[in-house]
């Protein structure tokens, strides 16, 4: 077995024979050595065992107050863990080792990451607003267009009742509808809706269907 006091030999062992058994033995012998804990965590990360790496960190960072170890820990948290966990790790780092003279980069990195996340969120919010601003008018435009088609259809049916059917009637209906104002078409649609003898059960809460229609038109046609 190795001499417990021969640190150079332990260093060589952790480089030449990296394994859980070796690292567990060395951190068992030197539980406050940031160097060995850091090597252990780096080996787990390099092996892609991120959950095990997190366990290694949680076994050491709160009683081994070493800036380099904490820098590796917060880098790991930012890279592999959720945002709220990464922020908590930075807060802990600042509280526990933030007064160390070597902690300058911890502070600057913390500020830089906060700014990056803030700017990313600001871009997301702006993007959401832009998308919303583009989609909402389109929805209203489609609804308004559907309403206009209903009015045109009502106007055409009304004219056809007068001119009848036949080879010449389609052209007559088309010309008559074109000559109508939007207000005229809207009134014809209102008349047709009013002529529908709706049963009481189809009236929403006893509300006059015209009020529902009016509210719908105002909602879908009101510009942003």
PDB file of C-alpha atoms in Angstrom:
ATOM      1  CA  UNK A   1       0.000   0.000   0.000  1.00  0.00           C
ATOM      2  CA  UNK A   2       1.026   3.586  -0.479  1.00  0.00           C
ATOM      3  CA  UNK A   3       2.578   5.693   2.226  1.00  0.00           C
ATOM      4  CA  UNK A   4      -0.261   7.945   3.498  1.00  0.00           C
ATOM      5  CA  UNK A   5       2.182  10.837   3.648  1.00  0.00           C
ATOM      6  CA  UNK A   6       3.552  10.361   0.129  1.00  0.00           C
ATOM      7  CA  UNK A   7       1.320  12.824  -1.716  1.00  0.00           C
ATOM      8  CA  UNK A   8       3.311  12.501  -4.930  1.00  0.00           C
ATOM      9  CA  UNK A   9       2.533   8.774  -5.008  1.00  0.00           C
ATOM     10  CA  UNK A  10      -1.162   9.415  -4.454  1.00  0.00           C
ATOM     11  CA  UNK A  11      -1.090  11.994  -7.224  1.00  0.00           C
ATOM     12  CA  UNK A  12       0.399   9.455  -9.615  1.00  0.00           C
ATOM     13  CA  UNK A  13      -2.166   6.844  -8.585  1.00  0.00           C
ATOM     14  CA  UNK A  14      -5.112   9.136  -9.280  1.00  0.00           C
ATOM     15  CA  UNK A  15      -3.681   9.812 -12.726  1.00  0.00           C
ATOM     16  CA  UNK A  16      -2.676   6.272 -13.672  1.00  0.00           C
ATOM     17  CA  UNK A  17      -5.512   4.243 -12.159  1.00  0.00           C
ATOM     18  CA  UNK A  18      -8.667   6.316 -12.101  1.00  0.00           C
ATOM     19  CA  UNK A  19     -11.539   4.406 -10.591  1.00  0.00           C
ATOM     20  CA  UNK A  20     -14.206   4.793  -7.952  1.00  0.00           C
ATOM     21  CA  UNK A  21     -12.196   2.607  -5.603  1.00  0.00           C
ATOM     22  CA  UNK A  22      -9.051   4.729  -5.950  1.00  0.00           C
ATOM     23  CA  UNK A  23     -10.842   8.046  -5.582  1.00  0.00           C
ATOM     24  CA  UNK A  24     -12.881   6.806  -2.620  1.00  0.00           C
ATOM     25  CA  UNK A  25      -9.699   5.701  -0.912  1.00  0.00           C
ATOM     26  CA  UNK A  26      -7.890   8.944  -1.525  1.00  0.00           C
ATOM     27  CA  UNK A  27     -10.728  11.250  -0.438  1.00  0.00           C
ATOM     28  CA  UNK A  28     -11.181   8.984   2.573  1.00  0.00           C
ATOM     29  CA  UNK A  29      -7.568   9.592   3.523  1.00  0.00           C
ATOM     30  CA  UNK A  30      -7.633  13.302   2.635  1.00  0.00           C
ATOM     31  CA  UNK A  31     -11.264  14.441   3.157  1.00  0.00           C
ATOM     32  CA  UNK A  32     -10.358  18.136   3.115  1.00  0.00           C
ATOM     33  CA  UNK A  33      -8.162  18.027   0.011  1.00  0.00           C
ATOM     34  CA  UNK A  34      -9.812  20.155  -2.657  1.00  0.00           C
ATOM     35  CA  UNK A  35      -7.331  18.787  -5.213  1.00  0.00           C
ATOM     36  CA  UNK A  36      -8.520  15.204  -4.868  1.00  0.00           C
ATOM     37  CA  UNK A  37     -12.205  16.047  -4.669  1.00  0.00           C
ATOM     38  CA  UNK A  38     -11.784  18.168  -7.789  1.00  0.00           C
ATOM     39  CA  UNK A  39     -10.074  15.297  -9.640  1.00  0.00           C
ATOM     40  CA  UNK A  40     -12.814  12.927  -8.541  1.00  0.00           C
ATOM     41  CA  UNK A  41     -15.578  15.228  -9.823  1.00  0.00           C
ATOM     42  CA  UNK A  42     -13.724  15.952 -13.069  1.00  0.00           C
ATOM     43  CA  UNK A  43     -13.351  12.224 -13.718  1.00  0.00           C
ATOM     44  CA  UNK A  44     -17.083  11.605 -13.200  1.00  0.00           C
ATOM     45  CA  UNK A  45     -17.948  14.531 -15.504  1.00  0.00           C
ATOM     46  CA  UNK A  46     -15.536  13.352 -18.201  1.00  0.00           C
ATOM     47  CA  UNK A  47     -17.116   9.897 -17.972  1.00  0.00           C
ATOM     48  CA  UNK A  48     -20.570  11.392 -18.535  1.00  0.00           C
ATOM     49  CA  UNK A  49     -21.852  10.362 -15.090  1.00  0.00           C
ATOM     50  CA  UNK A  50     -23.335  13.719 -14.203  1.00  0.00           C
ATOM     51  CA  UNK A  51     -25.569  12.500 -11.381  1.00  0.00           C
ATOM     52  CA  UNK A  52     -22.575  10.873  -9.697  1.00  0.00           C
ATOM     53  CA  UNK A  53     -20.517  14.017 -10.248  1.00  0.00           C
ATOM     54  CA  UNK A  54     -23.223  16.025  -8.489  1.00  0.00           C
ATOM     55  CA  UNK A  55     -23.104  13.590  -5.577  1.00  0.00           C
ATOM     56  CA  UNK A  56     -19.330  14.039  -5.338  1.00  0.00           C
ATOM     57  CA  UNK A  57     -19.712  17.819  -5.278  1.00  0.00           C
ATOM     58  CA  UNK A  58     -22.379  17.691  -2.599  1.00  0.00           C
ATOM     59  CA  UNK A  59     -20.109  15.569  -0.426  1.00  0.00           C
ATOM     60  CA  UNK A  60     -17.328  18.138  -0.411  1.00  0.00           C
ATOM     61  CA  UNK A  61     -18.117  21.712  -1.408  1.00  0.00           C
ATOM     62  CA  UNK A  62     -19.773  22.744   1.830  1.00  0.00           C
ATOM     63  CA  UNK A  63     -16.900  21.697   4.050  1.00  0.00           C
ATOM     64  CA  UNK A  64     -13.992  22.194   1.622  1.00  0.00           C
ATOM     65  CA  UNK A  65     -14.106  25.944   1.071  1.00  0.00           C
ATOM     66  CA  UNK A  66     -11.748  26.140  -1.862  1.00  0.00           C
ATOM     67  CA  UNK A  67     -12.280  28.662  -4.674  1.00  0.00           C
ATOM     68  CA  UNK A  68     -11.085  26.378  -7.475  1.00  0.00           C
ATOM     69  CA  UNK A  69     -13.369  23.576  -6.294  1.00  0.00           C
ATOM     70  CA  UNK A  70     -16.313  25.960  -6.127  1.00  0.00           C
ATOM     71  CA  UNK A  71     -15.530  27.342  -9.584  1.00  0.00           C
ATOM     72  CA  UNK A  72     -15.718  23.829 -11.004  1.00  0.00           C
ATOM     73  CA  UNK A  73     -18.932  23.202  -9.090  1.00  0.00           C
ATOM     74  CA  UNK A  74     -20.756  26.304 -10.355  1.00  0.00           C
ATOM     75  CA  UNK A  75     -19.527  25.665 -13.904  1.00  0.00           C
ATOM     76  CA  UNK A  76     -20.973  22.166 -13.663  1.00  0.00           C
ATOM     77  CA  UNK A  77     -24.269  23.514 -12.313  1.00  0.00           C
ATOM     78  CA  UNK A  78     -24.578  26.124 -15.062  1.00  0.00           C
ATOM     79  CA  UNK A  79     -23.802  23.544 -17.739  1.00  0.00           C
ATOM     80  CA  UNK A  80     -25.821  20.554 -16.578  1.00  0.00           C
ATOM     81  CA  UNK A  81     -28.441  21.616 -14.037  1.00  0.00           C
ATOM     82  CA  UNK A  82     -31.659  23.696 -14.132  1.00  0.00           C
ATOM     83  CA  UNK A  83     -31.474  27.467 -13.868  1.00  0.00           C
ATOM     84  CA  UNK A  84     -32.758  27.711 -10.289  1.00  0.00           C
ATOM     85  CA  UNK A  85     -30.170  25.177  -9.078  1.00  0.00           C
ATOM     86  CA  UNK A  86     -27.340  26.982 -10.880  1.00  0.00           C
ATOM     87  CA  UNK A  87     -28.348  30.307  -9.332  1.00  0.00           C
ATOM     88  CA  UNK A  88     -28.510  28.704  -5.882  1.00  0.00           C
ATOM     89  CA  UNK A  89     -25.009  27.307  -6.402  1.00  0.00           C
ATOM     90  CA  UNK A  90     -23.659  30.735  -7.318  1.00  0.00           C
ATOM     91  CA  UNK A  91     -25.362  32.308  -4.318  1.00  0.00           C
ATOM     92  CA  UNK A  92     -23.752  29.688  -2.058  1.00  0.00           C
ATOM     93  CA  UNK A  93     -20.363  30.204  -3.695  1.00  0.00           C
ATOM     94  CA  UNK A  94     -20.521  33.950  -3.172  1.00  0.00           C
ATOM     95  CA  UNK A  95     -21.556  33.504   0.448  1.00  0.00           C
ATOM     96  CA  UNK A  96     -18.971  30.851   1.344  1.00  0.00           C
ATOM     97  CA  UNK A  97     -15.879  31.800  -0.662  1.00  0.00           C
ATOM     98  CA  UNK A  98     -16.805  35.211  -2.059  1.00  0.00           C
ATOM     99  CA  UNK A  99     -14.377  36.997   0.272  1.00  0.00           C
ATOM    100  CA  UNK A 100     -11.393  34.974  -0.881  1.00  0.00           C
ATOM    101  CA  UNK A 101      -8.906  37.098  -2.833  1.00  0.00           C
ATOM    102  CA  UNK A 102      -9.084  34.535  -5.665  1.00  0.00           C
ATOM    103  CA  UNK A 103     -12.844  34.754  -5.983  1.00  0.00           C
ATOM    104  CA  UNK A 104     -12.870  37.703  -8.394  1.00  0.00           C
ATOM    105  CA  UNK A 105     -13.787  35.557 -11.368  1.00  0.00           C
ATOM    106  CA  UNK A 106     -16.602  33.954  -9.369  1.00  0.00           C
ATOM    107  CA  UNK A 107     -18.165  37.386  -8.965  1.00  0.00           C
ATOM    108  CA  UNK A 108     -17.586  38.476 -12.554  1.00  0.00           C
ATOM    109  CA  UNK A 109     -18.864  35.160 -13.925  1.00  0.00           C
ATOM    110  CA  UNK A 110     -21.940  35.377 -11.704  1.00  0.00           C
ATOM    111  CA  UNK A 111     -22.735  38.876 -12.960  1.00  0.00           C
ATOM    112  CA  UNK A 112     -22.067  37.889 -16.583  1.00  0.00           C
ATOM    113  CA  UNK A 113     -24.351  34.864 -16.350  1.00  0.00           C
ATOM    114  CA  UNK A 114     -27.118  36.889 -14.717  1.00  0.00           C
ATOM    115  CA  UNK A 115     -26.873  39.438 -17.529  1.00  0.00           C
ATOM    116  CA  UNK A 116     -26.860  36.699 -20.156  1.00  0.00           C
ATOM    117  CA  UNK A 117     -29.965  35.063 -18.710  1.00  0.00           C
ATOM    118  CA  UNK A 118     -31.676  38.423 -18.326  1.00  0.00           C
ATOM    119  CA  UNK A 119     -30.938  39.376 -21.932  1.00  0.00           C
ATOM    120  CA  UNK A 120     -32.035  35.964 -23.191  1.00  0.00           C
ATOM    121  CA  UNK A 121     -35.308  36.268 -21.289  1.00  0.00           C
ATOM    122  CA  UNK A 122     -35.789  39.821 -22.570  1.00  0.00           C
ATOM    123  CA  UNK A 123     -35.328  38.532 -26.122  1.00  0.00           C
ATOM    124  CA  UNK A 124     -37.820  35.746 -25.444  1.00  0.00           C
ATOM    125  CA  UNK A 125     -40.377  38.233 -24.114  1.00  0.00           C
ATOM    126  CA  UNK A 126     -39.835  40.510 -27.092  1.00  0.00           C
ATOM    127  CA  UNK A 127     -40.167  37.561 -29.462  1.00  0.00           C
ATOM    128  CA  UNK A 128     -43.385  36.481 -27.729  1.00  0.00           C
ATOM    129  CA  UNK A 129     -44.787  39.990 -28.087  1.00  0.00           C
ATOM    130  CA  UNK A 130     -43.835  40.176 -31.741  1.00  0.00           C
ATOM    131  CA  UNK A 131     -45.370  36.787 -32.490  1.00  0.00           C
ATOM    132  CA  UNK A 132     -48.481  37.683 -30.517  1.00  0.00           C
ATOM    133  CA  UNK A 133     -48.710  40.986 -32.332  1.00  0.00           C
ATOM    134  CA  UNK A 134     -48.508  39.198 -35.669  1.00  0.00           C
ATOM    135  CA  UNK A 135     -50.888  36.348 -34.912  1.00  0.00           C
ATOM    136  CA  UNK A 136     -53.667  38.173 -33.051  1.00  0.00           C
ATOM    137  CA  UNK A 137     -54.441  40.566 -35.932  1.00  0.00           C
ATOM    138  CA  UNK A 138     -54.424  37.624 -38.331  1.00  0.00           C
ATOM    139  CA  UNK A 139     -56.987  35.812 -36.207  1.00  0.00           C
ATOM    140  CA  UNK A 140     -59.173  38.886 -36.061  1.00  0.00           C
ATOM    141  CA  UNK A 141     -58.700  39.492 -39.789  1.00  0.00           C
ATOM    142  CA  UNK A 142     -59.812  35.955 -40.592  1.00  0.00           C
ATOM    143  CA  UNK A 143     -62.855  36.319 -38.333  1.00  0.00           C
ATOM    144  CA  UNK A 144     -63.771  39.640 -39.938  1.00  0.00           C
ATOM    145  CA  UNK A 145     -63.364  38.123 -43.386  1.00  0.00           C
ATOM    146  CA  UNK A 146     -65.659  35.253 -42.413  1.00  0.00           C
ATOM    147  CA  UNK A 147     -68.250  37.768 -41.254  1.00  0.00           C
ATOM    148  CA  UNK A 148     -67.957  39.666 -44.528  1.00  0.00           C
ATOM    149  CA  UNK A 149     -68.552  36.456 -46.479  1.00  0.00           C
ATOM    150  CA  UNK A 150     -71.693  35.777 -44.455  1.00  0.00           C
ATOM    151  CA  UNK A 151     -72.959  39.289 -45.193  1.00  0.00           C
ATOM    152  CA  UNK A 152     -72.237  38.867 -48.908  1.00  0.00           C
ATOM    153  CA  UNK A 153     -73.994  35.510 -48.926  1.00  0.00           C
ATOM    154  CA  UNK A 154     -77.040  37.007 -47.181  1.00  0.00           C
ATOM    155  CA  UNK A 155     -77.114  39.867 -49.683  1.00  0.00           C
ATOM    156  CA  UNK A 156     -76.883  37.457 -52.630  1.00  0.00           C
ATOM    157  CA  UNK A 157     -79.712  35.316 -51.280  1.00  0.00           C
ATOM    158  CA  UNK A 158     -81.884  38.380 -50.754  1.00  0.00           C
ATOM    159  CA  UNK A 159     -81.306  39.612 -54.315  1.00  0.00           C
ATOM    160  CA  UNK A 160     -81.900  36.162 -55.755  1.00  0.00           C
ATOM    161  CA  UNK A 161     -85.312  36.050 -54.095  1.00  0.00           C
ATOM    162  CA  UNK A 162     -86.194  39.068 -56.240  1.00  0.00           C
ATOM    163  CA  UNK A 163     -84.556  38.255 -59.578  1.00  0.00           C
ATOM    164  CA  UNK A 164     -85.170  34.522 -59.440  1.00  0.00           C
ATOM    165  CA  UNK A 165     -82.951  31.937 -61.072  1.00  0.00           C
ATOM    166  CA  UNK A 166     -81.749  31.616 -64.633  1.00  0.00           C
ATOM    167  CA  UNK A 167     -78.747  32.138 -66.909  1.00  0.00           C
ATOM    168  CA  UNK A 168     -78.858  35.925 -66.472  1.00  0.00           C
ATOM    169  CA  UNK A 169     -79.659  35.938 -62.781  1.00  0.00           C
ATOM    170  CA  UNK A 170     -76.148  35.112 -61.551  1.00  0.00           C
ATOM    171  CA  UNK A 171     -74.724  38.200 -63.241  1.00  0.00           C
ATOM    172  CA  UNK A 172     -77.584  40.330 -61.975  1.00  0.00           C
ATOM    173  CA  UNK A 173     -77.062  39.112 -58.429  1.00  0.00           C
ATOM    174  CA  UNK A 174     -73.313  39.740 -58.648  1.00  0.00           C
ATOM    175  CA  UNK A 175     -73.797  43.304 -59.890  1.00  0.00           C
ATOM    176  CA  UNK A 176     -76.465  44.047 -57.299  1.00  0.00           C
ATOM    177  CA  UNK A 177     -74.301  42.784 -54.437  1.00  0.00           C
ATOM    178  CA  UNK A 178     -71.324  44.808 -55.675  1.00  0.00           C
ATOM    179  CA  UNK A 179     -73.419  47.961 -55.619  1.00  0.00           C
ATOM    180  CA  UNK A 180     -74.430  47.455 -51.980  1.00  0.00           C
ATOM    181  CA  UNK A 181     -72.644  49.154 -49.124  1.00  0.00           C
ATOM    182  CA  UNK A 182     -71.206  47.203 -46.216  1.00  0.00           C
ATOM    183  CA  UNK A 183     -73.947  48.647 -44.042  1.00  0.00           C
ATOM    184  CA  UNK A 184     -76.625  47.334 -46.440  1.00  0.00           C
ATOM    185  CA  UNK A 185     -75.095  43.859 -46.396  1.00  0.00           C
ATOM    186  CA  UNK A 186     -74.867  43.907 -42.612  1.00  0.00           C
ATOM    187  CA  UNK A 187     -78.545  44.816 -42.320  1.00  0.00           C
ATOM    188  CA  UNK A 188     -79.543  41.969 -44.639  1.00  0.00           C
ATOM    189  CA  UNK A 189     -77.537  39.511 -42.534  1.00  0.00           C
ATOM    190  CA  UNK A 190     -79.179  40.889 -39.380  1.00  0.00           C
ATOM    191  CA  UNK A 191     -82.578  40.391 -40.953  1.00  0.00           C
ATOM    192  CA  UNK A 192     -81.808  36.771 -41.797  1.00  0.00           C
ATOM    193  CA  UNK A 193     -80.508  36.107 -38.279  1.00  0.00           C
ATOM    194  CA  UNK A 194     -83.606  37.685 -36.812  1.00  0.00           C
ATOM    195  CA  UNK A 195     -85.781  35.515 -39.053  1.00  0.00           C
ATOM    196  CA  UNK A 196     -84.239  32.402 -37.523  1.00  0.00           C
ATOM    197  CA  UNK A 197     -86.751  31.330 -34.886  1.00  0.00           C
ATOM    198  CA  UNK A 198     -84.242  30.271 -32.270  1.00  0.00           C
ATOM    199  CA  UNK A 199     -85.648  28.157 -29.429  1.00  0.00           C
ATOM    200  CA  UNK A 200     -85.166  29.621 -25.979  1.00  0.00           C
ATOM    201  CA  UNK A 201     -82.742  26.830 -25.138  1.00  0.00           C
ATOM    202  CA  UNK A 202     -80.357  28.126 -27.805  1.00  0.00           C
ATOM    203  CA  UNK A 203     -80.208  31.549 -26.249  1.00  0.00           C
ATOM    204  CA  UNK A 204     -77.121  31.718 -24.087  1.00  0.00           C
ATOM    205  CA  UNK A 205     -78.335  32.514 -20.605  1.00  0.00           C
ATOM    206  CA  UNK A 206     -81.428  34.158 -22.029  1.00  0.00           C
ATOM    207  CA  UNK A 207     -79.289  36.789 -23.769  1.00  0.00           C
ATOM    208  CA  UNK A 208     -80.578  38.206 -27.043  1.00  0.00           C
ATOM    209  CA  UNK A 209     -78.566  36.606 -29.905  1.00  0.00           C
ATOM    210  CA  UNK A 210     -78.149  40.067 -31.422  1.00  0.00           C
ATOM    211  CA  UNK A 211     -76.221  41.183 -28.360  1.00  0.00           C
ATOM    212  CA  UNK A 212     -73.992  38.133 -28.693  1.00  0.00           C
ATOM    213  CA  UNK A 213     -73.427  38.876 -32.379  1.00  0.00           C
ATOM    214  CA  UNK A 214     -72.685  42.524 -31.650  1.00  0.00           C
ATOM    215  CA  UNK A 215     -70.200  41.649 -28.945  1.00  0.00           C
ATOM    216  CA  UNK A 216     -68.517  39.116 -31.244  1.00  0.00           C
ATOM    217  CA  UNK A 217     -68.194  41.631 -34.065  1.00  0.00           C
ATOM    218  CA  UNK A 218     -66.721  44.258 -31.730  1.00  0.00           C
ATOM    219  CA  UNK A 219     -64.266  41.747 -30.295  1.00  0.00           C
ATOM    220  CA  UNK A 220     -62.943  40.317 -33.536  1.00  0.00           C
ATOM    221  CA  UNK A 221     -62.854  43.592 -35.448  1.00  0.00           C
ATOM    222  CA  UNK A 222     -61.356  45.877 -32.803  1.00  0.00           C
ATOM    223  CA  UNK A 223     -57.817  46.785 -33.875  1.00  0.00           C
ATOM    224  CA  UNK A 224     -54.874  46.454 -31.507  1.00  0.00           C
TER     225      UNK A 224
END
